[in-house]
Each structure stands twice: as C-alpha cells, then as structure tokens.
Amino acid sequence: MPHPAKTVSKAADPSVQTVDTSYLESLMGYNARRASLAIISEFLAQMSVYGLRPVDFSVLSLITHNPGITSRQLCVALGLLPPNLVGLVNSLQGRELILRRPHPHDGRAMGLHLSAKGKKMMRDAEQTAAELERNATSALNPTENRQLMSLLKKIYQKPSGKGATA
Amino acid sequence: MPHPAKTVSKAADPSVQTVDTSYLESLMGYNARRASLAIISEFLAQMSVYGLRPVDFSVLSLITHNPGITSRQLCVALGLLPPNLVGLVNSLQGRELILRRPHPHDGRAMGLHLSAKGKKMMRDAEQTAAELERNATSALNPTENRQLMSLLKKIYQKPSGKGATA
DNA sequence: TATTGTTATACTCTATAACTATA
DNA sequence: TATAGTTATAGAGTATAACAATA
C-alpha cells in the first residue's frame, strides 16, 4: 500500500506539527468506516425527532415490509442476538408502534406487525431517511451514487460475508 | 427510494417465508455499514495474531508515520476521547511497543514513539493489513478499487463530515 | 432432541465530570 | 484562563449461559 506524503512536516523534528494520516487513508477499511460513520451521524441527527436509532429503524422497516416477521427472523436478517432484541421489541410495543400476534403455524413464535400509529410514523420516517440519504450523498452525481451502491454490495456480498450487526 | 421486491412472498399470508430486505438494501447507509463491517471482521481475524484491535492498529500506525505525536493529536485524528485513550496507550507501553518521551516544546505533553520491538511488529502488521485489504476487496478489479476509494472519500470529506470514531 | 423467546449477567465501547500540572 | 493528561464513573452496545414453552 503506497502512502504518498500528504502533509509537510519538519522531517527529523520529533515534535509533530501536522498529523499525517495518508497511510490510514490508503486503507479501504478506514475509508469505509469513516464514510459509514458520516452517514450514520446524519441519520442520528435527522431521525432523533422520531426517537429512532438505526437499529430501531431497521427493525421497523423489516416489519413494515415483512408483516408477521418473527423475532428470530429479525435477528438473522440484522445480525442481532436474541437476548438483545427482547428489550428493543418490548420498547417498540410499549410505544404502541408494533403489536404481537400469535404465529399462525408455530405456537412458540409471535408475528410482529405495525400498529396504525406505527404505519403512520414509518411513512414519515422512510421519507426522512430518503431525504437524509440524498443529503449525505450530495457530493455524488447519480452515476457515482449507483456506482458506490454497487461496489459496496460487492464488498459484503461474498462467501465470507457474514451477517450485519445493526 | 425505490425498493423492488427481491423475494417472493405469499402476499396476504402474515407468516413470513423469506425475509425481504430489499428496502434496507436500497439505503446507502445500510450498504456502507455492511461493507465496513465485512472488512472489519476480516481485520479482526487477521490481526488477532498481533493482539491488535482496529483502534490499536490505527494508533500505532499514526505513531509510526508521525513519531513524537501527542495523545491529544491522536484523539483529534481518530475521533477518540482523551479518557479512553489513556488505558490504550498504557497498554501499548506495557507491551513495550511504544515509549513516551518528554515533548521538546511543551512540558505538559509527552511525545509518543515506537520502540524497536514496536517498529518490527508494525512492519509485519502493515504488510498483513495490505494482504487483508486485498482479500477483502478481491471482488473488485483495480479500477473498481480506485473508484470505491475515491467515492468513499467524497462521502466523508465534506463540511458536515466530523471526525472518525476509531 | 431442537427451536423460540426470555432472564440474568458480563464484557466492551463510548461519554461526562472533575482533578493536576503546565502554558 | 486555557490546555494536556489523568482518574473515576456512567451509559450504551454486544456477548454467553441457562431456562420455560413448544415443535
């Protein structure tokens, strides 16, 4: 990995004037993490009005587009551990955004559904998410946007690619 | 944001057969996080032989390329909070990978430097990091690799782009 | 016997307040 | 007065073990 000097330093002087981060910036992992955090910080700011963290939004979105989904399925799809989903689902139920119904074919499981209140909120929240994404990617033209989306999928859609964690 | 149906479901049946994640996959934030996690998991696996977490590697890399850097400068460059860096630096010093020298111009600060042992280890670690990155991005050809790197930088190198967090 | 959902709990990561010594 | 480094501590996020109910 090359790392062309990006900053001017006084060479032999041990006291650093300007920090040279060019090596780290030559690593894909570093850039991917920075970009991911930049979008997430935008998300945190814009979605706070709904009281939704990224993981809450992900769960509610999957319920929205998969009515009747079980906790187990949510865990697999989002890379969550079952014990950590319990409190989250309880919280969303306490806020009357979702409700649990008996699963039609499995007495152990509960199907998760959006309430009317939850549906209304998610219509707004998904629209806000779309606006937020346009803002976070405003430095990209439409072609670059499609390219980036495609390249990111190539990175994680591989045999070694495990589940997400959020 | 469009989200073309990617999975076949039995429509009105509330019990979900296959989870439809196409909406989430239409969001740049979701894809960026998944890609970032895929590379980090590769990093965790390959760098465990050195006993280095991503944040340890980042700190050691900045010291490598900025001998004499201070804790404060590390915090700013990596988005760490000072109290959380103390234990990390103490640990690296305890492992005899780095050493603290008095700062030449500021009696409050200490300049951080790699020990001979630290230099040897980082030569190996940075080579491993390069191999690991090639593996993590093996689905991309050289042109795509450059494109992705460039597009990621465009995302986080904006006025609103805050510091990293690790 | 295996799986869904749950409780309890521990470990890591991140954040805030307050202190010291130097500038 | 402001800054570098530190301590103590609180809060999230993430992890494992073990259990009851159902398959």
mmCIF file with all atom_site columns, N, CA and C in Angstrom, chain A residues 53-95:
data_model
loop_
_atom_site.group_PDB
_atom_site.id
_atom_site.type_symbol
_atom_site.label_atom_id
_atom_site.label_alt_id
_atom_site.label_comp_id
_atom_site.label_asym_id
_atom_site.label_entity_id
_atom_site.label_seq_id
_atom_site.pdbx_PDB_ins_code
_atom_site.Cartn_x
_atom_site.Cartn_y
_atom_site.Cartn_z
_atom_site.occupancy
_atom_site.B_iso_or_equiv
_atom_site.pdbx_formal_charge
_atom_site.auth_seq_id
_atom_site.auth_comp_id
_atom_site.auth_asym_id
_atom_site.auth_atom_id
_atom_site.pdbx_PDB_model_num
ATOM 1   N N  . ARG A 1 53 ? -33.263 4.994   16.750 1.00 0.00 ? 53 ARG A N  1
ATOM 2   C CA . ARG A 1 53 ? -31.860 4.736   16.447 1.00 0.00 ? 53 ARG A CA 1
ATOM 3   C C  . ARG A 1 53 ? -31.823 3.924   15.150 1.00 0.00 ? 53 ARG A C  1
ATOM 4   N N  . PRO A 1 54 ? -30.634 3.797   14.543 1.00 0.00 ? 54 PRO A N  1
ATOM 5   C CA . PRO A 1 54 ? -30.542 2.999   13.316 1.00 0.00 ? 54 PRO A CA 1
ATOM 6   C C  . PRO A 1 54 ? -31.141 1.608   13.475 1.00 0.00 ? 54 PRO A C  1
ATOM 7   N N  . VAL A 1 55 ? -30.839 0.956   14.590 1.00 0.00 ? 55 VAL A N  1
ATOM 8   C CA . VAL A 1 55 ? -31.342 -0.404  14.771 1.00 0.00 ? 55 VAL A CA 1
ATOM 9   C C  . VAL A 1 55 ? -32.870 -0.431  14.901 1.00 0.00 ? 55 VAL A C  1
ATOM 10  N N  . ASP A 1 56 ? -33.456 0.597   15.538 1.00 0.00 ? 56 ASP A N  1
ATOM 11  C CA . ASP A 1 56 ? -34.913 0.676   15.641 1.00 0.00 ? 56 ASP A CA 1
ATOM 12  C C  . ASP A 1 56 ? -35.536 0.830   14.257 1.00 0.00 ? 56 ASP A C  1
ATOM 13  N N  . PHE A 1 57 ? -34.924 1.730   13.467 1.00 0.00 ? 57 PHE A N  1
ATOM 14  C CA . PHE A 1 57 ? -35.430 1.950   12.119 1.00 0.00 ? 57 PHE A CA 1
ATOM 15  C C  . PHE A 1 57 ? -35.334 0.677   11.283 1.00 0.00 ? 57 PHE A C  1
ATOM 16  N N  . SER A 1 58 ? -34.212 -0.031  11.398 1.00 0.00 ? 58 SER A N  1
ATOM 17  C CA . SER A 1 58 ? -34.032 -1.270  10.634 1.00 0.00 ? 58 SER A CA 1
ATOM 18  C C  . SER A 1 58 ? -35.099 -2.290  11.008 1.00 0.00 ? 58 SER A C  1
ATOM 19  N N  . VAL A 1 59 ? -35.337 -2.446  12.302 1.00 0.00 ? 59 VAL A N  1
ATOM 20  C CA . VAL A 1 59 ? -36.345 -3.407  12.763 1.00 0.00 ? 59 VAL A CA 1
ATOM 21  C C  . VAL A 1 59 ? -37.732 -3.012  12.251 1.00 0.00 ? 59 VAL A C  1
ATOM 22  N N  . LEU A 1 60 ? -38.085 -1.743  12.425 1.00 0.00 ? 60 LEU A N  1
ATOM 23  C CA . LEU A 1 60 ? -39.405 -1.295  11.988 1.00 0.00 ? 60 LEU A CA 1
ATOM 24  C C  . LEU A 1 60 ? -39.561 -1.404  10.471 1.00 0.00 ? 60 LEU A C  1
ATOM 25  N N  . SER A 1 61 ? -38.489 -1.152  9.737  1.00 0.00 ? 61 SER A N  1
ATOM 26  C CA . SER A 1 61 ? -38.552 -1.274  8.281  1.00 0.00 ? 61 SER A CA 1
ATOM 27  C C  . SER A 1 61 ? -38.799 -2.720  7.864  1.00 0.00 ? 61 SER A C  1
ATOM 28  N N  . LEU A 1 62 ? -38.109 -3.640  8.518  1.00 0.00 ? 62 LEU A N  1
ATOM 29  C CA . LEU A 1 62 ? -38.312 -5.048  8.162  1.00 0.00 ? 62 LEU A CA 1
ATOM 30  C C  . LEU A 1 62 ? -39.720 -5.497  8.513  1.00 0.00 ? 62 LEU A C  1
ATOM 31  N N  . ILE A 1 63 ? -40.259 -5.017  9.630  1.00 0.00 ? 63 ILE A N  1
ATOM 32  C CA . ILE A 1 63 ? -41.647 -5.352  9.980  1.00 0.00 ? 63 ILE A CA 1
ATOM 33  C C  . ILE A 1 63 ? -42.599 -4.732  8.953  1.00 0.00 ? 63 ILE A C  1
ATOM 34  N N  . THR A 1 64 ? -42.287 -3.494  8.546  1.00 0.00 ? 64 THR A N  1
ATOM 35  C CA . THR A 1 64 ? -43.114 -2.805  7.547  1.00 0.00 ? 64 THR A CA 1
ATOM 36  C C  . THR A 1 64 ? -43.238 -3.629  6.267  1.00 0.00 ? 64 THR A C  1
ATOM 37  N N  . HIS A 1 65 ? -42.088 -4.114  5.789  1.00 0.00 ? 65 HIS A N  1
ATOM 38  C CA . HIS A 1 65 ? -42.073 -4.807  4.506  1.00 0.00 ? 65 HIS A CA 1
ATOM 39  C C  . HIS A 1 65 ? -42.208 -6.316  4.640  1.00 0.00 ? 65 HIS A C  1
ATOM 40  N N  . ASN A 1 66 ? -42.301 -6.781  5.889  1.00 0.00 ? 66 ASN A N  1
ATOM 41  C CA . ASN A 1 66 ? -42.494 -8.213  6.143  1.00 0.00 ? 66 ASN A CA 1
ATOM 42  C C  . ASN A 1 66 ? -43.447 -8.419  7.316  1.00 0.00 ? 66 ASN A C  1
ATOM 43  N N  . PRO A 1 67 ? -44.710 -7.984  7.159  1.00 0.00 ? 67 PRO A N  1
ATOM 44  C CA . PRO A 1 67 ? -45.654 -8.114  8.274  1.00 0.00 ? 67 PRO A CA 1
ATOM 45  C C  . PRO A 1 67 ? -45.771 -9.562  8.720  1.00 0.00 ? 67 PRO A C  1
ATOM 46  N N  . GLY A 1 68 ? -45.696 -9.780  10.038 1.00 0.00 ? 68 GLY A N  1
ATOM 47  C CA . GLY A 1 68 ? -45.771 -11.127 10.578 1.00 0.00 ? 68 GLY A CA 1
ATOM 48  C C  . GLY A 1 68 ? -44.406 -11.746 10.817 1.00 0.00 ? 68 GLY A C  1
ATOM 49  N N  . ILE A 1 69 ? -43.352 -10.989 10.536 1.00 0.00 ? 69 ILE A N  1
ATOM 50  C CA . ILE A 1 69 ? -41.986 -11.494 10.744 1.00 0.00 ? 69 ILE A CA 1
ATOM 51  C C  . ILE A 1 69 ? -41.784 -11.809 12.232 1.00 0.00 ? 69 ILE A C  1
ATOM 52  N N  . THR A 1 70 ? -40.961 -12.817 12.502 1.00 0.00 ? 70 THR A N  1
ATOM 53  C CA . THR A 1 70 ? -40.708 -13.205 13.900 1.00 0.00 ? 70 THR A CA 1
ATOM 54  C C  . THR A 1 70 ? -39.413 -12.575 14.412 1.00 0.00 ? 70 THR A C  1
ATOM 55  N N  . SER A 1 71 ? -39.247 -12.609 15.711 1.00 0.00 ? 71 SER A N  1
ATOM 56  C CA . SER A 1 71 ? -38.022 -12.085 16.317 1.00 0.00 ? 71 SER A CA 1
ATOM 57  C C  . SER A 1 71 ? -36.794 -12.819 15.787 1.00 0.00 ? 71 SER A C  1
ATOM 58  N N  . ARG A 1 72 ? -36.943 -14.126 15.674 1.00 0.00 ? 72 ARG A N  1
ATOM 59  C CA . ARG A 1 72 ? -35.829 -14.942 15.175 1.00 0.00 ? 72 ARG A CA 1
ATOM 60  C C  . ARG A 1 72 ? -35.403 -14.484 13.775 1.00 0.00 ? 72 ARG A C  1
ATOM 61  N N  . GLN A 1 73 ? -36.354 -14.224 12.912 1.00 0.00 ? 73 GLN A N  1
ATOM 62  C CA . GLN A 1 73 ? -36.032 -13.785 11.555 1.00 0.00 ? 73 GLN A CA 1
ATOM 63  C C  . GLN A 1 73 ? -35.367 -12.407 11.558 1.00 0.00 ? 73 GLN A C  1
ATOM 64  N N  . LEU A 1 74 ? -35.829 -11.536 12.443 1.00 0.00 ? 74 LEU A N  1
ATOM 65  C CA . LEU A 1 74 ? -35.200 -10.225 12.562 1.00 0.00 ? 74 LEU A CA 1
ATOM 66  C C  . LEU A 1 74 ? -33.739 -10.375 12.975 1.00 0.00 ? 74 LEU A C  1
ATOM 67  N N  . CYS A 1 75 ? -33.498 -11.263 13.932 1.00 0.00 ? 75 CYS A N  1
ATOM 68  C CA . CYS A 1 75 ? -32.124 -11.479 14.408 1.00 0.00 ? 75 CYS A CA 1
ATOM 69  C C  . CYS A 1 75 ? -31.207 -11.941 13.285 1.00 0.00 ? 75 CYS A C  1
ATOM 70  N N  . VAL A 1 76 ? -31.676 -12.897 12.507 1.00 0.00 ? 76 VAL A N  1
ATOM 71  C CA . VAL A 1 76 ? -30.857 -13.423 11.411 1.00 0.00 ? 76 VAL A CA 1
ATOM 72  C C  . VAL A 1 76 ? -30.597 -12.334 10.373 1.00 0.00 ? 76 VAL A C  1
ATOM 73  N N  . ALA A 1 77 ? -31.646 -11.600 10.002 1.00 0.00 ? 77 ALA A N  1
ATOM 74  C CA . ALA A 1 77 ? -31.508 -10.606 8.937  1.00 0.00 ? 77 ALA A CA 1
ATOM 75  C C  . ALA A 1 77 ? -30.607 -9.444  9.340  1.00 0.00 ? 77 ALA A C  1
ATOM 76  N N  . LEU A 1 78 ? -30.624 -9.085  10.622 1.00 0.00 ? 78 LEU A N  1
ATOM 77  C CA . LEU A 1 78 ? -29.884 -7.895  11.057 1.00 0.00 ? 78 LEU A CA 1
ATOM 78  C C  . LEU A 1 78 ? -28.632 -8.226  11.856 1.00 0.00 ? 78 LEU A C  1
ATOM 79  N N  . GLY A 1 79 ? -28.370 -9.510  12.069 1.00 0.00 ? 79 GLY A N  1
ATOM 80  C CA . GLY A 1 79 ? -27.171 -9.864  12.821 1.00 0.00 ? 79 GLY A CA 1
ATOM 81  C C  . GLY A 1 79 ? -27.265 -9.532  14.287 1.00 0.00 ? 79 GLY A C  1
ATOM 82  N N  . LEU A 1 80 ? -28.475 -9.532  14.830 1.00 0.00 ? 80 LEU A N  1
ATOM 83  C CA . LEU A 1 80 ? -28.682 -9.256  16.249 1.00 0.00 ? 80 LEU A CA 1
ATOM 84  C C  . LEU A 1 80 ? -28.742 -10.570 17.017 1.00 0.00 ? 80 LEU A C  1
ATOM 85  N N  . LEU A 1 81 ? -28.429 -10.508 18.306 1.00 0.00 ? 81 LEU A N  1
ATOM 86  C CA . LEU A 1 81 ? -28.564 -11.675 19.162 1.00 0.00 ? 81 LEU A CA 1
ATOM 87  C C  . LEU A 1 81 ? -29.921 -11.615 19.843 1.00 0.00 ? 81 LEU A C  1
ATOM 88  N N  . PRO A 1 82 ? -30.600 -12.759 19.938 1.00 0.00 ? 82 PRO A N  1
ATOM 89  C CA . PRO A 1 82 ? -31.955 -12.799 20.511 1.00 0.00 ? 82 PRO A CA 1
ATOM 90  C C  . PRO A 1 82 ? -32.106 -12.057 21.831 1.00 0.00 ? 82 PRO A C  1
ATOM 91  N N  . PRO A 1 83 ? -31.202 -12.238 22.805 1.00 0.00 ? 83 PRO A N  1
ATOM 92  C CA . PRO A 1 83 ? -31.399 -11.526 24.083 1.00 0.00 ? 83 PRO A CA 1
ATOM 93  C C  . PRO A 1 83 ? -31.412 -10.011 23.922 1.00 0.00 ? 83 PRO A C  1
ATOM 94  N N  . ASN A 1 84 ? -30.689 -9.504  22.937 1.00 0.00 ? 84 ASN A N  1
ATOM 95  C CA . ASN A 1 84 ? -30.603 -8.057  22.765 1.00 0.00 ? 84 ASN A CA 1
ATOM 96  C C  . ASN A 1 84 ? -31.791 -7.483  22.014 1.00 0.00 ? 84 ASN A C  1
ATOM 97  N N  . LEU A 1 85 ? -32.577 -8.362  21.392 1.00 0.00 ? 85 LEU A N  1
ATOM 98  C CA . LEU A 1 85 ? -33.750 -7.877  20.657 1.00 0.00 ? 85 LEU A CA 1
ATOM 99  C C  . LEU A 1 85 ? -34.970 -7.765  21.571 1.00 0.00 ? 85 LEU A C  1
ATOM 100 N N  . VAL A 1 86 ? -34.961 -8.520  22.657 1.00 0.00 ? 86 VAL A N  1
ATOM 101 C CA . VAL A 1 86 ? -36.126 -8.555  23.556 1.00 0.00 ? 86 VAL A CA 1
ATOM 102 C C  . VAL A 1 86 ? -36.517 -7.167  24.039 1.00 0.00 ? 86 VAL A C  1
ATOM 103 N N  . GLY A 1 87 ? -35.545 -6.462  24.617 1.00 0.00 ? 87 GLY A N  1
ATOM 104 C CA . GLY A 1 87 ? -35.829 -5.136  25.147 1.00 0.00 ? 87 GLY A CA 1
ATOM 105 C C  . GLY A 1 87 ? -36.242 -4.161  24.063 1.00 0.00 ? 87 GLY A C  1
ATOM 106 N N  . LEU A 1 88 ? -35.633 -4.295  22.893 1.00 0.00 ? 88 LEU A N  1
ATOM 107 C CA . LEU A 1 88 ? -35.941 -3.407  21.787 1.00 0.00 ? 88 LEU A CA 1
ATOM 108 C C  . LEU A 1 88 ? -37.397 -3.572  21.343 1.00 0.00 ? 88 LEU A C  1
ATOM 109 N N  . VAL A 1 89 ? -37.811 -4.833  21.178 1.00 0.00 ? 89 VAL A N  1
ATOM 110 C CA . VAL A 1 89 ? -39.190 -5.109  20.759 1.00 0.00 ? 89 VAL A CA 1
ATOM 111 C C  . VAL A 1 89 ? -40.180 -4.681  21.844 1.00 0.00 ? 89 VAL A C  1
ATOM 112 N N  . ASN A 1 90 ? -39.829 -4.949  23.098 1.00 0.00 ? 90 ASN A N  1
ATOM 113 C CA . ASN A 1 90 ? -40.696 -4.514  24.196 1.00 0.00 ? 90 ASN A CA 1
ATOM 114 C C  . ASN A 1 90 ? -40.886 -3.005  24.183 1.00 0.00 ? 90 ASN A C  1
ATOM 115 N N  . SER A 1 91 ? -39.798 -2.298  23.908 1.00 0.00 ? 91 SER A N  1
ATOM 116 C CA . SER A 1 91 ? -39.856 -0.845  23.875 1.00 0.00 ? 91 SER A CA 1
ATOM 117 C C  . SER A 1 91 ? -40.768 -0.342  22.759 1.00 0.00 ? 91 SER A C  1
ATOM 118 N N  . LEU A 1 92 ? -40.621 -0.934  21.565 1.00 0.00 ? 92 LEU A N  1
ATOM 119 C CA . LEU A 1 92 ? -41.456 -0.523  20.432 1.00 0.00 ? 92 LEU A CA 1
ATOM 120 C C  . LEU A 1 92 ? -42.927 -0.854  20.702 1.00 0.00 ? 92 LEU A C  1
ATOM 121 N N  . GLN A 1 93 ? -43.150 -1.982  21.388 1.00 0.00 ? 93 GLN A N  1
ATOM 122 C CA . GLN A 1 93 ? -44.525 -2.337  21.743 1.00 0.00 ? 93 GLN A CA 1
ATOM 123 C C  . GLN A 1 93 ? -45.073 -1.375  22.790 1.00 0.00 ? 93 GLN A C  1
ATOM 124 N N  . GLY A 1 94 ? -44.223 -1.007  23.762 1.00 0.00 ? 94 GLY A N  1
ATOM 125 C CA . GLY A 1 94 ? -44.633 -0.052  24.791 1.00 0.00 ? 94 GLY A CA 1
ATOM 126 C C  . GLY A 1 94 ? -44.988 1.304   24.200 1.00 0.00 ? 94 GLY A C  1
ATOM 127 N N  . ARG A 1 95 ? -44.330 1.649   23.094 1.00 0.00 ? 95 ARG A N  1
ATOM 128 C CA . ARG A 1 95 ? -44.633 2.919   22.417 1.00 0.00 ? 95 ARG A CA 1
ATOM 129 C C  . ARG A 1 95 ? -45.817 2.767   21.461 1.00 0.00 ? 95 ARG A C  1
#
